[in-house]
Coordinates of C-alpha atoms and ligand atoms in Angstrom, one line a residue:
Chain X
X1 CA 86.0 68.0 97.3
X2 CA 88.8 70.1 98.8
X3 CA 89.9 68.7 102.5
X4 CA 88.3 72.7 103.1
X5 CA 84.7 71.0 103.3
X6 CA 82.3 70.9 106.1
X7 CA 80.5 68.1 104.5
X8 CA 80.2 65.2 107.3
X9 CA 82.3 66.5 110.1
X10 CA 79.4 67.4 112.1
X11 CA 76.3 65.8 113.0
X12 CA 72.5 66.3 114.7
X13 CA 72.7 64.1 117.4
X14 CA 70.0 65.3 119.0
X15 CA 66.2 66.5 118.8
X16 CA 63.4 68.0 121.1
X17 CA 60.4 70.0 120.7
X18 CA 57.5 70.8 122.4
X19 CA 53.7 70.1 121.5
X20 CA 52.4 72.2 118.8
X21 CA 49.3 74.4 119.4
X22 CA 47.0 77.2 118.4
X23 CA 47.5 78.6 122.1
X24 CA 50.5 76.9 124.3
X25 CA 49.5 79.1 127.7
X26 CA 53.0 79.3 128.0
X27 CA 56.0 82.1 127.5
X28 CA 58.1 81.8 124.2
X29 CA 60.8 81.7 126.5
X30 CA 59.6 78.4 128.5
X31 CA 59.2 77.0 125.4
X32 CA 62.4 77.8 124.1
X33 CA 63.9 76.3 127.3
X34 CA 61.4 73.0 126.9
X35 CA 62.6 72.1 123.8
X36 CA 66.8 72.8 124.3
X37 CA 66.7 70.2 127.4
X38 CA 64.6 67.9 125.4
X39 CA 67.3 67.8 122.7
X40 CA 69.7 67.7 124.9
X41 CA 68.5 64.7 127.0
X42 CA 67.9 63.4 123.7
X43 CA 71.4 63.3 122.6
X44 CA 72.1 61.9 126.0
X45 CA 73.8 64.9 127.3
X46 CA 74.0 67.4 129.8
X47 CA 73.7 70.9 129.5
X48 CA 77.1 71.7 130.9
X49 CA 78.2 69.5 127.9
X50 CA 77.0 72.3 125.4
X51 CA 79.1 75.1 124.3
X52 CA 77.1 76.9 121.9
X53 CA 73.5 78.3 121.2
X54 CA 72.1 79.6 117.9
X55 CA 68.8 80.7 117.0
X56 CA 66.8 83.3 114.5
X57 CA 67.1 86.9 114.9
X58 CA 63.9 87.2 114.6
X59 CA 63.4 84.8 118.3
X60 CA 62.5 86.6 121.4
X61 CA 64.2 84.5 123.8
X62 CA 67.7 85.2 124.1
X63 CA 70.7 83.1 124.4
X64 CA 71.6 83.4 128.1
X65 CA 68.2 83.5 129.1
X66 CA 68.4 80.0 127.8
X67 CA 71.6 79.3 128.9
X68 CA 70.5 80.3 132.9
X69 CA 67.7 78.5 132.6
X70 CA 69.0 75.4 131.6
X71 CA 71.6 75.6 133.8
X72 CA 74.4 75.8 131.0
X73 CA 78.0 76.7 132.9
X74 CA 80.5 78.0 129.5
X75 CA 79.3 79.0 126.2
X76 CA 81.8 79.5 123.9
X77 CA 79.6 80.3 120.8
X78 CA 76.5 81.7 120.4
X79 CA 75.1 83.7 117.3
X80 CA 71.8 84.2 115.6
X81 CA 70.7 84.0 111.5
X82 CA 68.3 86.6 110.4
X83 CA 65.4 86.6 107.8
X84 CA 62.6 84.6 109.0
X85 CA 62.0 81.6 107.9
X86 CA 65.1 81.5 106.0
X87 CA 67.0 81.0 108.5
X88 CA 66.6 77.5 110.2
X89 CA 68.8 75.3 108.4
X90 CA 71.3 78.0 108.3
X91 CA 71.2 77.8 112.1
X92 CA 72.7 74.5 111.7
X93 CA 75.1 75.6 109.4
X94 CA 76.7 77.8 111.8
X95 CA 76.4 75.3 114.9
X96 CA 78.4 72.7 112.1
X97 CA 80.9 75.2 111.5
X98 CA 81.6 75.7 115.2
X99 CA 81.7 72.2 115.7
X100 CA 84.0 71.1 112.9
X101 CA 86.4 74.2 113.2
X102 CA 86.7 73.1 117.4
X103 CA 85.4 76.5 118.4
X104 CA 82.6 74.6 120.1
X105 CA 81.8 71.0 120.9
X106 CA 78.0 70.5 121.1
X107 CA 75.4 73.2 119.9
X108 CA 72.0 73.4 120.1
X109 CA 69.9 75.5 117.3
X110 CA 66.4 76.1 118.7
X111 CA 63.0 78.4 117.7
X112 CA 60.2 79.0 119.6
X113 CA 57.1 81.1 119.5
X114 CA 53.9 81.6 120.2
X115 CA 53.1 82.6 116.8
X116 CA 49.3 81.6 116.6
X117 CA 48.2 83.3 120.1
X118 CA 50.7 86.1 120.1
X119 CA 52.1 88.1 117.2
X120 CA 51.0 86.6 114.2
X121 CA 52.9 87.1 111.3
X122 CA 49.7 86.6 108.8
X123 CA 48.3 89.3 110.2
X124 CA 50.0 92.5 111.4
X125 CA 47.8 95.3 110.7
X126 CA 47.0 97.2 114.2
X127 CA 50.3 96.3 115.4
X128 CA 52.5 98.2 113.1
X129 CA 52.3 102.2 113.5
X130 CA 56.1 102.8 111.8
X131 CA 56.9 101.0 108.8
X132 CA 60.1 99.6 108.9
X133 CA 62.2 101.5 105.8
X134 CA 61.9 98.1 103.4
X135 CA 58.5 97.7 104.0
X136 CA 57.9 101.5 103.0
X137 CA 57.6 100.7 99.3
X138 CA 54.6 98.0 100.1
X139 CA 52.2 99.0 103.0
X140 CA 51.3 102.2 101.8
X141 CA 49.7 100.1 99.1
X142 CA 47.7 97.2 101.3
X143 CA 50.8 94.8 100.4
X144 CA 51.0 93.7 103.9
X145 CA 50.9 90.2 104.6
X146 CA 53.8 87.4 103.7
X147 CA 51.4 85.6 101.7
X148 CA 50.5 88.8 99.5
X149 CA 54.3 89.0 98.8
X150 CA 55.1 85.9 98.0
X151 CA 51.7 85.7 95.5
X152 CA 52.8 89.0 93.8
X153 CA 55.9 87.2 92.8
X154 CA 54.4 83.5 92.3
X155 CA 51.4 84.8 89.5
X156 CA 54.2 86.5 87.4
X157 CA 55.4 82.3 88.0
X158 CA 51.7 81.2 87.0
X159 CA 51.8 83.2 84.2
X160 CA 54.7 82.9 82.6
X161 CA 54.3 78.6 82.5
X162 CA 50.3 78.5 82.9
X163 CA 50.3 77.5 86.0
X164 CA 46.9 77.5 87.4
X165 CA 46.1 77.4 91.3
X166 CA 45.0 74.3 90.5
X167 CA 48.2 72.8 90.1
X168 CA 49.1 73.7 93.8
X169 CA 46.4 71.0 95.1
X170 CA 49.1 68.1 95.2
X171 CA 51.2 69.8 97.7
X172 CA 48.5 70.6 100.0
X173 CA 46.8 67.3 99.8
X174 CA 50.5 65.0 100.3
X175 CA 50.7 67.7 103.1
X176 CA 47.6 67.2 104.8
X177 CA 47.6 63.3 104.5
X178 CA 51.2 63.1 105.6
X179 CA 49.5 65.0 108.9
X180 CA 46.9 63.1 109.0
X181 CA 48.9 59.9 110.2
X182 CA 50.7 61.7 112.3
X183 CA 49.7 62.5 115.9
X184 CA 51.7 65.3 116.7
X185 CA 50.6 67.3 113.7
X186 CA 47.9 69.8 114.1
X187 CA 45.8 68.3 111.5
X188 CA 46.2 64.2 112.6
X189 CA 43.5 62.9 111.3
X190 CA 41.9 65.5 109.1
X191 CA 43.1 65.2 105.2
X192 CA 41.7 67.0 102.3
X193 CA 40.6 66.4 99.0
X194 CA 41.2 68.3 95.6
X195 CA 37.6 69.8 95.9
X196 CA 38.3 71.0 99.3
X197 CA 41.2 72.9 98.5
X198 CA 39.4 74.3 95.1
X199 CA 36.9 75.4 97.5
X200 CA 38.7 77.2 100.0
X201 CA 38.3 81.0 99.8
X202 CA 41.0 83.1 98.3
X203 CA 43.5 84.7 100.4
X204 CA 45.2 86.5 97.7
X205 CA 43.6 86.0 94.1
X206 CA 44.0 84.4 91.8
X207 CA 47.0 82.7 93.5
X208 CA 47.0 81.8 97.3
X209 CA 43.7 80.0 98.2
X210 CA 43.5 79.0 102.2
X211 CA 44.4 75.5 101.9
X212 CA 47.7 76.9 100.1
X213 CA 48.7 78.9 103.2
X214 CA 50.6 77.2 105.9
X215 CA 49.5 77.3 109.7
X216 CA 49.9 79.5 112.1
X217 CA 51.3 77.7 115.4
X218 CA 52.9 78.1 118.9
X219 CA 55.2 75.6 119.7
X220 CA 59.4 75.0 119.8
X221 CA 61.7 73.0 118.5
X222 CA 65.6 72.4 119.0
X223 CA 68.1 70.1 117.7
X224 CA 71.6 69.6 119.2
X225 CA 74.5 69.5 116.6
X226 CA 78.0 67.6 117.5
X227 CA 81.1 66.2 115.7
X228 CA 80.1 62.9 113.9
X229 CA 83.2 61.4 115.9
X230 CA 81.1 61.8 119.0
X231 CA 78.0 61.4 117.7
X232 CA 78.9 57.8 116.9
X233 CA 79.0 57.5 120.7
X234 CA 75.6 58.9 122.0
X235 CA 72.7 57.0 121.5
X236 CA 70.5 58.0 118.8
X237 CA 72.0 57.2 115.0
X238 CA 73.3 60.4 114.1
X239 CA 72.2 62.7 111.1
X240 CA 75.0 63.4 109.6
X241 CA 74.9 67.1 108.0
X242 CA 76.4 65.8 104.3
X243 CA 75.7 69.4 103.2
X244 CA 74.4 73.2 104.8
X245 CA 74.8 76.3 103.2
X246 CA 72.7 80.1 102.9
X247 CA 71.8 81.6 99.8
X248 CA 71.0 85.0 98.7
X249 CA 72.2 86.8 95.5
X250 CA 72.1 90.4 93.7
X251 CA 68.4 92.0 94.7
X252 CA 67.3 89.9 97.5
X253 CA 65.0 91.3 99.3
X254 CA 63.1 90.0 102.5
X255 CA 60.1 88.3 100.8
X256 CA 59.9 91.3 97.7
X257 CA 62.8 90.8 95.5
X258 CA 60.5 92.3 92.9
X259 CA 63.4 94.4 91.2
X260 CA 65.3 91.3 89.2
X261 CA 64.6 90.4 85.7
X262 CA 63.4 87.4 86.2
X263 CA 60.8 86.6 88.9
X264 CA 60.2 83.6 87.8
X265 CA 62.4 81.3 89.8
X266 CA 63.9 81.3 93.9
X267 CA 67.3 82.1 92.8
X268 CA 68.3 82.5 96.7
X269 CA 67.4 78.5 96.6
X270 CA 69.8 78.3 93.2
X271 CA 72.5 79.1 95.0
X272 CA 72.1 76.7 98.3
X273 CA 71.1 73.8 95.6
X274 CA 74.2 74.4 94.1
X275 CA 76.6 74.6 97.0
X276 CA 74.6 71.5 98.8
X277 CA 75.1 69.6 95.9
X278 CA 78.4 70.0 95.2
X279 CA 79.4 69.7 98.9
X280 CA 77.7 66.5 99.3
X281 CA 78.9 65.3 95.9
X282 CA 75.0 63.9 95.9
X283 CA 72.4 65.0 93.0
X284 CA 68.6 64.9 93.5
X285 CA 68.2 61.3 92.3
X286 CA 70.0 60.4 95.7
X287 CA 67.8 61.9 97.8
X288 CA 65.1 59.6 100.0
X289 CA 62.7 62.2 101.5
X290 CA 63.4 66.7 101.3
X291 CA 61.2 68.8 103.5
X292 CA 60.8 71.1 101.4
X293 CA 59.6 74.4 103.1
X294 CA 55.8 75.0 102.4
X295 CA 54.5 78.4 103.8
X296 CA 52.9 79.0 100.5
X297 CA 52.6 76.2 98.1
X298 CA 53.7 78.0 94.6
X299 CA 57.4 78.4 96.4
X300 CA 56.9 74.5 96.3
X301 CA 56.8 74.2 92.9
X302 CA 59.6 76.5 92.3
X303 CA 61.9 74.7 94.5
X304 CA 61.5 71.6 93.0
X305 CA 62.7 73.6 90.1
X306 CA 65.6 75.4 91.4
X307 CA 66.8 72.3 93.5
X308 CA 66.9 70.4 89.9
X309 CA 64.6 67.8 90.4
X310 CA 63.1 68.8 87.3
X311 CA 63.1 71.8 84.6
X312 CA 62.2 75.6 84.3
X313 CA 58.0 76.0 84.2
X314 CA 57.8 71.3 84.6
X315 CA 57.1 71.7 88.1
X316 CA 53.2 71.6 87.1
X317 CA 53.4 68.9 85.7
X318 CA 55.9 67.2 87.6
X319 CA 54.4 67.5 90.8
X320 CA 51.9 64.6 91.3
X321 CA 50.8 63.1 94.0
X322 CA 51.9 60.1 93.2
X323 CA 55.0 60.9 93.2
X324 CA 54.9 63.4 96.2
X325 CA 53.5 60.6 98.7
X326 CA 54.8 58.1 100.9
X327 CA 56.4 55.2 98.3
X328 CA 56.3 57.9 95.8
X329 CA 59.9 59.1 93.4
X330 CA 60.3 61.9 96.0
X331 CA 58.3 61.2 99.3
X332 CA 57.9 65.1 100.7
X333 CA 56.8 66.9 104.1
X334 CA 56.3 63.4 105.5
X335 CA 55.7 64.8 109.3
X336 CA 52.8 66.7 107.1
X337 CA 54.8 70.1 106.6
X338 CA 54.1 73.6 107.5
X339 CA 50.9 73.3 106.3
X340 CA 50.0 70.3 108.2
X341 CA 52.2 70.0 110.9
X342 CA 52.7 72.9 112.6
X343 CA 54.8 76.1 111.5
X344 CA 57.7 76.3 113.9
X345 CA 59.4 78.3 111.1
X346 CA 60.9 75.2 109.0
X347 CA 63.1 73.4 112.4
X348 CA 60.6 70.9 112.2
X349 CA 60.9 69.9 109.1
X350 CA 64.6 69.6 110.3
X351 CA 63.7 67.3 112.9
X352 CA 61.6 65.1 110.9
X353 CA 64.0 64.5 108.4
X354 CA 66.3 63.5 111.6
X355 CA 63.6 61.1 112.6
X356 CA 63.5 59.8 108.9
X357 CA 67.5 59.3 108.5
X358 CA 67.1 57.3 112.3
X359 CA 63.8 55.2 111.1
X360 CA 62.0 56.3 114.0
X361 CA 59.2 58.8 111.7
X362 CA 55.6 58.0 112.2
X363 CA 55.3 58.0 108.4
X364 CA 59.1 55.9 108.1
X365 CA 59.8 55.6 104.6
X366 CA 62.0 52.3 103.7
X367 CA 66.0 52.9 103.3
X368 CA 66.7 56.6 103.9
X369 CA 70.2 57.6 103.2
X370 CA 69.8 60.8 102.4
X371 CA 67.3 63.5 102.9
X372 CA 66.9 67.0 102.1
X373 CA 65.7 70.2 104.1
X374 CA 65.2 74.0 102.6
X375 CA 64.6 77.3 104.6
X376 CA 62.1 79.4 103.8
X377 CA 61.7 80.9 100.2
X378 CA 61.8 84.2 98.6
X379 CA 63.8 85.5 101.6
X380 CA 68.0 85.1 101.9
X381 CA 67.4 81.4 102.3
X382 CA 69.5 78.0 103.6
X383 CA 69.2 74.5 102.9
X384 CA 70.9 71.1 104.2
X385 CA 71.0 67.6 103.5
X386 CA 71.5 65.2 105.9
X387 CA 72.7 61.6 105.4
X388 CA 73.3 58.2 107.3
X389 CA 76.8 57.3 109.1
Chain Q
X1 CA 40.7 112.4 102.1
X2 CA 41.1 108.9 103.3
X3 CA 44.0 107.5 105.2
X4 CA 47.1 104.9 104.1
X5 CA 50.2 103.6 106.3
X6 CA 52.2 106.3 106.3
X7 CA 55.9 105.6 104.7
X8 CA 59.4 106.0 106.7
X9 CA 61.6 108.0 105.1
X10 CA 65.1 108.4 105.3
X11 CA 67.9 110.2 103.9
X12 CA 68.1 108.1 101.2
X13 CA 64.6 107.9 100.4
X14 CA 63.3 111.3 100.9
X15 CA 63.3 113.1 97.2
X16 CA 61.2 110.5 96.1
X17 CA 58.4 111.0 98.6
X18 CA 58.6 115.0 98.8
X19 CA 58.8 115.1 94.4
X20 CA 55.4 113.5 94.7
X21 CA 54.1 116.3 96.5
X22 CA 54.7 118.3 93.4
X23 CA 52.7 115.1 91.3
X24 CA 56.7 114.5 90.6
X25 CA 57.5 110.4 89.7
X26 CA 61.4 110.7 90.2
X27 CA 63.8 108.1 89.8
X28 CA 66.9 108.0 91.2
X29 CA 69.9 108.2 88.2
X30 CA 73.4 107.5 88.7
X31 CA 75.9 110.3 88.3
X32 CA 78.5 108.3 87.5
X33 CA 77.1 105.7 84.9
X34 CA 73.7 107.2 83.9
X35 CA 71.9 103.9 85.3
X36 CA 68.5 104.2 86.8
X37 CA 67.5 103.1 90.4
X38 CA 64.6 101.8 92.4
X39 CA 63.6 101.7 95.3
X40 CA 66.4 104.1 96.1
X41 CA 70.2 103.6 97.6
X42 CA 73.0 105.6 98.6
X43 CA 75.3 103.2 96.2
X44 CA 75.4 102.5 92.8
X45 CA 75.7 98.9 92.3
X46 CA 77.3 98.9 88.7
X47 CA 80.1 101.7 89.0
X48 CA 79.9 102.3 93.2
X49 CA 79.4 106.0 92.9
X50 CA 77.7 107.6 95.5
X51 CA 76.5 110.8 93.4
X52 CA 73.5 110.8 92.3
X53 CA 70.1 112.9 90.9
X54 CA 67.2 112.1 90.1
X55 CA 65.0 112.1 86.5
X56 CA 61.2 112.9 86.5
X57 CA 59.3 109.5 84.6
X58 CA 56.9 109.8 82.0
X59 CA 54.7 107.7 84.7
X60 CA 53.5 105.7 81.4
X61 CA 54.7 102.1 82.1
X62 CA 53.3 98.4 82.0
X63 CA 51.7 96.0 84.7
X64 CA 53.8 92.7 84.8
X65 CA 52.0 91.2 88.5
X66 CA 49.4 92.1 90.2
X67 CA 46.9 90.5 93.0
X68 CA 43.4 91.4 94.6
X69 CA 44.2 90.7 98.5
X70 CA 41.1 89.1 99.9
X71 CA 41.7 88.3 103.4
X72 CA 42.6 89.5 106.4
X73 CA 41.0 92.8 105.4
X74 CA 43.3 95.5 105.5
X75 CA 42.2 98.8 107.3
X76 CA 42.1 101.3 104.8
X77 CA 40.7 99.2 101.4
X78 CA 37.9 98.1 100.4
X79 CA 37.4 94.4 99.2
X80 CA 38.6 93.9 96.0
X81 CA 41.6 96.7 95.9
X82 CA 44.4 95.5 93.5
X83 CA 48.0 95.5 93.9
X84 CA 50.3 95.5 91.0
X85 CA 54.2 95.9 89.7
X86 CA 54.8 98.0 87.3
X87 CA 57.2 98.2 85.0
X88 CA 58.1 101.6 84.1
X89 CA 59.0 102.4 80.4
X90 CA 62.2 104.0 82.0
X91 CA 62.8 100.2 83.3
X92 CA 62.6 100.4 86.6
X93 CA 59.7 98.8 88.6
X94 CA 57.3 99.9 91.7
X95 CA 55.1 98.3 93.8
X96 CA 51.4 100.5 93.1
X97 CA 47.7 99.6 93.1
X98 CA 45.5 100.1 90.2
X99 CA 42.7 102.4 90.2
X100 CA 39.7 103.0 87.2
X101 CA 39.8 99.1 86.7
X102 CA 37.7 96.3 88.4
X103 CA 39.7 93.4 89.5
X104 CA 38.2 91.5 86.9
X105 CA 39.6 93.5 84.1
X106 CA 43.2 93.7 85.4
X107 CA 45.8 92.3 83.5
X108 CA 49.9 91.5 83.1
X109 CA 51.0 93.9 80.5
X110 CA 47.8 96.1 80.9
X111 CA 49.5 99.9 80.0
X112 CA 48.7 102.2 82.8
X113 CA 49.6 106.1 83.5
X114 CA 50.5 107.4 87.4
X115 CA 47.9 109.4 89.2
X116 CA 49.0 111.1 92.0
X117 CA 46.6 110.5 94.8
X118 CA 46.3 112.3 97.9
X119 CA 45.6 111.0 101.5
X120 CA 45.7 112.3 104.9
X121 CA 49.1 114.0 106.6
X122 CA 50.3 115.4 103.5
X123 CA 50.9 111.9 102.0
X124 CA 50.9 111.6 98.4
X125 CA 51.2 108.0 96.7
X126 CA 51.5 107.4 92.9
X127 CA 49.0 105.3 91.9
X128 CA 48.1 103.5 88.5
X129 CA 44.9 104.4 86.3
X130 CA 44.7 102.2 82.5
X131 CA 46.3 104.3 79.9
X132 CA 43.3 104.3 77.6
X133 CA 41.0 106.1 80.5
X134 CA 40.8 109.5 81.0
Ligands
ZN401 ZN1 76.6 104.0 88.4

């Protein structure tokens, strides 16, 4: 590694976030603000101690709206990472780049929405009268909905390996069980079965049955990012970000990259497994726990793939859950995921694998060192891993 | 007549949309180095030439995805309307929906034929019928 690298010079030091709901009676912007000071507080700072702010593009509450509210006094950095769900670990990515470069000294990333009661993303028709140019090639056609994108490109997947939907069940039931033990998810208490999720109703056939397709949630989270040098100092064991990069490559598309030759792997994921890896000088048998980003359960499989944790068209196979679950080879989604959880757009699968790395989960797995955390897939993507002091 | 979502078009777009008011599949070809195009851009990506035409297709081509969206119900379709990506025998690919064929009976590497279907506002969409149907 050259003395160039990012890996461990910055660190998450701390993590807030509200409760997560089907309807938070609040604004997007309260939220927002809720879950900054809680991560800050958390890191056992002030706000005038942070310098920096990053969030999605795609977030309605802008940065000095924050910034006023929670009384922040100088902000030397503030920027924002577009393409959905793709971007949260690359908001991270940019708060460690501030940090370890000195243009900042403490940043918080944060996302909030009130994507169940407001604008829901799973279902847009009525809202849209003019097609954005991308989406010109699609709606015209009733390809509308993220999950009917991502299943266009997934059964060219299913065919080309036999993949059946079947073989999606283990990610939605170490999902759901993973939520069911713990009390902030939306589903606490409520896991399913392999008949239950063969017996869901299609949302897109043959591919995307409901109990494939994440939540819909209002909530936000936030983490604050630091140099590890002071984040030795603060009072929660830091998570220190051993690796972060984005992905994308020739063709990407928001959520249609239909035009490549092969659309039968996440190659946006290809490239952030390979950087990740090679900046933490870690390979996949390192890793304790990944949250690995579950809007739709095929992408799932095709990460595991792409990350390397095993081959091209195994991931059928591979996949148990046995070796998904708590104890398991590769314990996944142990806050319960995307699909169990909540979906705050993939930060809180961030902030569980924070809780993991500090043993403070409500599903703690013995001896973390390492964990991983992907961005949402089949979009311009990110990815970190974050490890022990 | 019935109605779809109309498309946005923009400069770079615009032959494509207006040569299928004439039942015209055009495909954008580079000037420079002859490659073909889709969806359209101002800028070749292998030679970076920023001339370009555009080639009628023989709208014969192959299905390699498709899906039957089932829920939320989309205004406009009726349950059971595919979606599929076709694979034109020019090479390039677009995003269609199959028409003549039950749900049941669609398949990848089904050959299918453009129909040119028209829809309210002047809209004209190319859609996909089997190749073995008349
Ligand atoms: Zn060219």
């Amino acid at each position: 590694m050259s003395d160039r690298t990012l890996s461990r010079k910055a660190a998450i030091a701390g993590i807030g976030q509200t409760e997560f709901s089907k309807d938070s009676g609040r604004s997007e912007l309260q939220l927002a603000c809720e879950a900054v000071l809680a991560a800050i507080t958390d890191a056992g700072l002030t706000p005038s101690d942070v310098d920096g702010l990053v969030t999605f593009t795609m977030d309605t509450s802008e940065e000095m709206e924050v910034a006023r509210n929670v009384g922040m006094t100088e902000v030397s950095m503030f920027s924002r990472v577009h393409y959905g769900g793709g971007a949260a670990a690359g908001t991270v990515l940019q708060a460690a780049m501030a940090v370890a470069t000195g243009v900042a000294d403490a940043v918080v990333c944060y996302r909030a929405f009130n994507e169940r009661s407001g604008n829901r993303f799973g279902n847009m028709t009525g809202r849209i009268t003019t097609l954005p140019p991308w989406l010109s090639w699609y709606a015209p056609y009733g390809l509308m909905t993220p999950a009917s994108w991502v299943a266009l490109h997934a059964h060219r997947y299913m065919e080309r390996y036999g993949v059946t939907n079947a073989d999606f069940a283990p990610i939605a039931i170490v999902d759901r069980t993973n939520a069911a033990t713990n009390p902030g998810a939306w589903f606490y208490e409520r896991p399913i079965t392999f008949e239950e999720h063969q017996q869901s109703r299609w949302i897109i056939e043959p591919v995307l049955r409901l109990l494939d397709c994440c939540q819909e949630s209002d909530g936000g989270v936030a983490v604050l990012v630091t140099s590890t040098e002071r984040a030795r100092d603060l009072p929660n064991p830091p998570a220190v970000i051993a690796a972060a990069s984005q992905g994308a490559t020739f063709d990407s598309e928001m959520m249609t990259s239909y035009y490549r030759d092969d659309l039968t792997g996440l190659p946006e994921m290809g490239v952030v497994a390979k950087r990740v890896w090679s900046q933490s000088g870690l390979t996949p048998s390192d890793i304790s726990t990944a949250f690995l980003y579950d809007h739709f359960t095929p992408f799932v499989l095709m990460q595991l793939e792409e990350l390397g944790f095993c081959g091209r068209g195994e991931a059928k196979d591979w996949a148990t859950v046995e070796r998904l679950s708590l104890g398991g080879e590769l314990p996944i989604n142990t806050s319960g995921g995307l699909l169990g959880e909540a979906y705050i757009h993939g930060m809180n699968g961030i902030t569980e694998c924070v809780r993991q790395i500090r043993g403070t989960s409500c599903n703690q797995l013995a001896n973390v060192e390492h964990a991983l955390v992907t961005s949402g897939t089949g979009v311009p993507t990110s990815g970190l891993i974050l490890s022990t002091l | 007549m019935s109605t779809r979502l109309a498309p946005t078009i923009t400069q770079d777009t615009a032959f494509f949309w207006e040569g299928l008011k004439t039942d015209q599949l055009l495909i954008q070809r580079c000037e420079g180095c002859g490659s073909l195009r889709h969806p359209p851009r101002p800028m070749c990506p292998q030679c970076k030439s920023l001339s370009w035409s555009a080639i009628e297709a023989t709208g014969r081509g192959t299905v390699i995805s498709y899906v039957i969206p089932r829920h939320p119900p989309m205004p406009f379709f009726d349950d059971g309307y595919i979606v599929a990506l076709v694979e034109l025998d020019e090479g390039v690919r677009l995003v269609t929906n199959l028409i003549d064929i039950s749900a049941e009976d669609a398949s990848m590497g089904l050959r299918v034929v453009v129909r040119f279907e028209r829809f309210d506002n002047d809209l004209v969409l190319p859609l996909f019928a089997p190749e073995n149907i008349r």
